[in-house]
């Protein structure tokens, strides 16, 4: 949320941003995870697995019950990536509008 000062009236907007970001990150944003790191002299070689969303990793792990897996699958299929991204950006703008004080880009750097 940056350096903006948020007070109680901005709480619903902040909660909305968090709800939308949670769905975006967990269901739509794939991540590569480090699987191996080998040091040979001064050179470090890193190997990563294939990119997957946290939701996919959780399903593949097999730790979920069938009911929870069905519930998450329903939630995943109900998401429209474009609509979710646009709604998230709109919620972020609403939150910025409700900030008490606007963010300062570089408070210590003098403008030339």
Tab-separated table of C-alpha atoms in Angstrom:
chain	number	residue	atom	x	y	z
A	1	UNK	CA	0.000	0.000	0.000
A	2	UNK	CA	3.062	2.215	-0.143
A	3	UNK	CA	3.740	5.188	2.085
A	4	UNK	CA	0.201	6.494	2.169
A	5	UNK	CA	-1.405	7.096	5.512
A	6	UNK	CA	-4.595	5.083	5.882
A	7	UNK	CA	-7.159	5.527	8.630
A	8	UNK	CA	-10.453	3.852	9.539
A	9	UNK	CA	-12.530	5.138	6.562
A	10	UNK	CA	-10.101	3.413	4.185
A	11	UNK	CA	-10.444	0.001	5.889
A	12	UNK	CA	-13.165	-1.414	3.569
A	13	UNK	CA	-11.143	-0.390	0.507
A	14	UNK	CA	-8.013	-2.017	1.975
A	15	UNK	CA	-9.909	-5.233	2.698
A	16	UNK	CA	-11.231	-5.237	-0.884
A	17	UNK	CA	-7.702	-4.895	-2.280
A	18	UNK	CA	-6.492	-7.771	-0.093
A	19	UNK	CA	-9.400	-10.030	-1.122
A	20	UNK	CA	-8.807	-9.424	-4.820
A	21	UNK	CA	-5.021	-9.728	-4.501
A	22	UNK	CA	-5.399	-13.029	-2.648
A	23	UNK	CA	-7.341	-14.553	-5.548
A	24	UNK	CA	-5.003	-13.062	-8.142
A	25	UNK	CA	-1.822	-14.313	-6.470
A	26	UNK	CA	-3.069	-17.759	-5.391
A	27	UNK	CA	-5.004	-18.749	-8.523
A	28	UNK	CA	-3.507	-16.792	-11.434
A	29	UNK	CA	0.081	-15.802	-10.717
A	30	UNK	CA	2.549	-18.645	-11.427
A	31	UNK	CA	5.802	-18.798	-9.472
A	32	UNK	CA	9.025	-20.733	-10.021
A	33	UNK	CA	10.543	-22.246	-6.906
A	34	UNK	CA	14.206	-22.875	-6.290
A	35	UNK	CA	14.918	-26.617	-6.230
A	36	UNK	CA	18.701	-26.719	-6.212
A	37	UNK	CA	21.576	-24.351	-5.560
A	38	UNK	CA	25.107	-25.570	-6.317
A	39	UNK	CA	28.297	-23.640	-5.719
A	40	UNK	CA	31.319	-24.414	-7.893
A	41	UNK	CA	34.095	-22.080	-6.934
A	42	UNK	CA	32.855	-18.528	-7.390
A	43	UNK	CA	29.951	-19.567	-9.627
A	44	UNK	CA	26.535	-20.420	-8.208
A	45	UNK	CA	24.153	-22.466	-10.346
A	46	UNK	CA	20.471	-22.286	-9.483
A	47	UNK	CA	17.844	-24.692	-10.798
A	48	UNK	CA	14.119	-23.990	-10.659
A	49	UNK	CA	11.050	-26.127	-11.136
A	50	UNK	CA	8.330	-25.266	-13.642
A	51	UNK	CA	6.194	-22.255	-12.818
A	52	UNK	CA	2.924	-23.096	-11.069
A	53	UNK	CA	0.348	-21.158	-9.122
A	54	UNK	CA	0.158	-21.746	-5.353
A	55	UNK	CA	-3.288	-23.310	-5.944
A	56	UNK	CA	-1.847	-25.878	-8.393
A	57	UNK	CA	1.032	-26.705	-6.041
A	58	UNK	CA	-1.430	-27.328	-3.225
A	59	UNK	CA	-3.631	-29.586	-5.348
A	60	UNK	CA	-0.631	-31.584	-6.629
A	61	UNK	CA	0.708	-32.035	-3.084
A	62	UNK	CA	-2.340	-34.141	-2.152
A	63	UNK	CA	-2.742	-32.731	1.352
A	64	UNK	CA	-6.253	-31.363	0.755
A	65	UNK	CA	-9.478	-33.205	1.421
A	66	UNK	CA	-11.718	-33.892	-1.569
A	67	UNK	CA	-14.307	-31.386	-0.367
A	68	UNK	CA	-11.710	-28.630	-0.049
A	69	UNK	CA	-10.263	-29.497	-3.443
A	70	UNK	CA	-13.735	-29.247	-5.032
A	71	UNK	CA	-14.388	-25.939	-3.285
A	72	UNK	CA	-11.090	-24.444	-4.493
A	73	UNK	CA	-11.628	-25.833	-8.005
A	74	UNK	CA	-15.006	-24.099	-8.144
A	75	UNK	CA	-13.467	-20.867	-6.984
A	76	UNK	CA	-10.665	-21.171	-9.534
A	77	UNK	CA	-12.947	-21.834	-12.499
A	78	UNK	CA	-15.156	-18.913	-11.521
A	79	UNK	CA	-12.329	-16.391	-11.918
A	80	UNK	CA	-12.010	-14.203	-14.997
A	81	UNK	CA	-8.349	-13.048	-15.134
A	82	UNK	CA	-8.993	-9.821	-17.027
A	83	UNK	CA	-11.979	-8.823	-14.918
A	84	UNK	CA	-10.096	-9.637	-11.710
A	85	UNK	CA	-7.057	-7.570	-12.765
A	86	UNK	CA	-9.215	-4.565	-13.729
A	87	UNK	CA	-11.192	-4.828	-10.508
A	88	UNK	CA	-7.961	-5.001	-8.483
A	89	UNK	CA	-6.608	-1.864	-10.177
A	90	UNK	CA	-9.901	-0.067	-9.530
A	91	UNK	CA	-9.813	-1.079	-5.858
A	92	UNK	CA	-6.223	0.192	-5.589
A	93	UNK	CA	-7.261	3.558	-7.043
A	94	UNK	CA	-10.166	3.749	-4.570
A	95	UNK	CA	-7.791	3.024	-1.722
A	96	UNK	CA	-5.370	5.709	-2.913
A	97	UNK	CA	-8.249	8.208	-3.078
A	98	UNK	CA	-9.199	7.450	0.519
A	99	UNK	CA	-5.688	7.981	1.854
A	100	UNK	CA	-5.312	10.822	4.333
A	101	UNK	CA	-2.039	11.968	2.842
A	102	UNK	CA	-0.805	11.293	-0.662
A	103	UNK	CA	2.349	9.276	-1.069
A	104	UNK	CA	5.618	11.113	-1.515
A	105	UNK	CA	7.636	9.638	-4.365
A	106	UNK	CA	11.162	10.459	-3.073
A	107	UNK	CA	11.058	12.484	0.155
A	108	UNK	CA	14.850	12.809	0.465
A	109	UNK	CA	15.808	13.324	-3.163
A	110	UNK	CA	15.837	16.905	-4.363
A	111	UNK	CA	14.196	17.525	-7.712
A	112	UNK	CA	16.465	18.907	-10.401
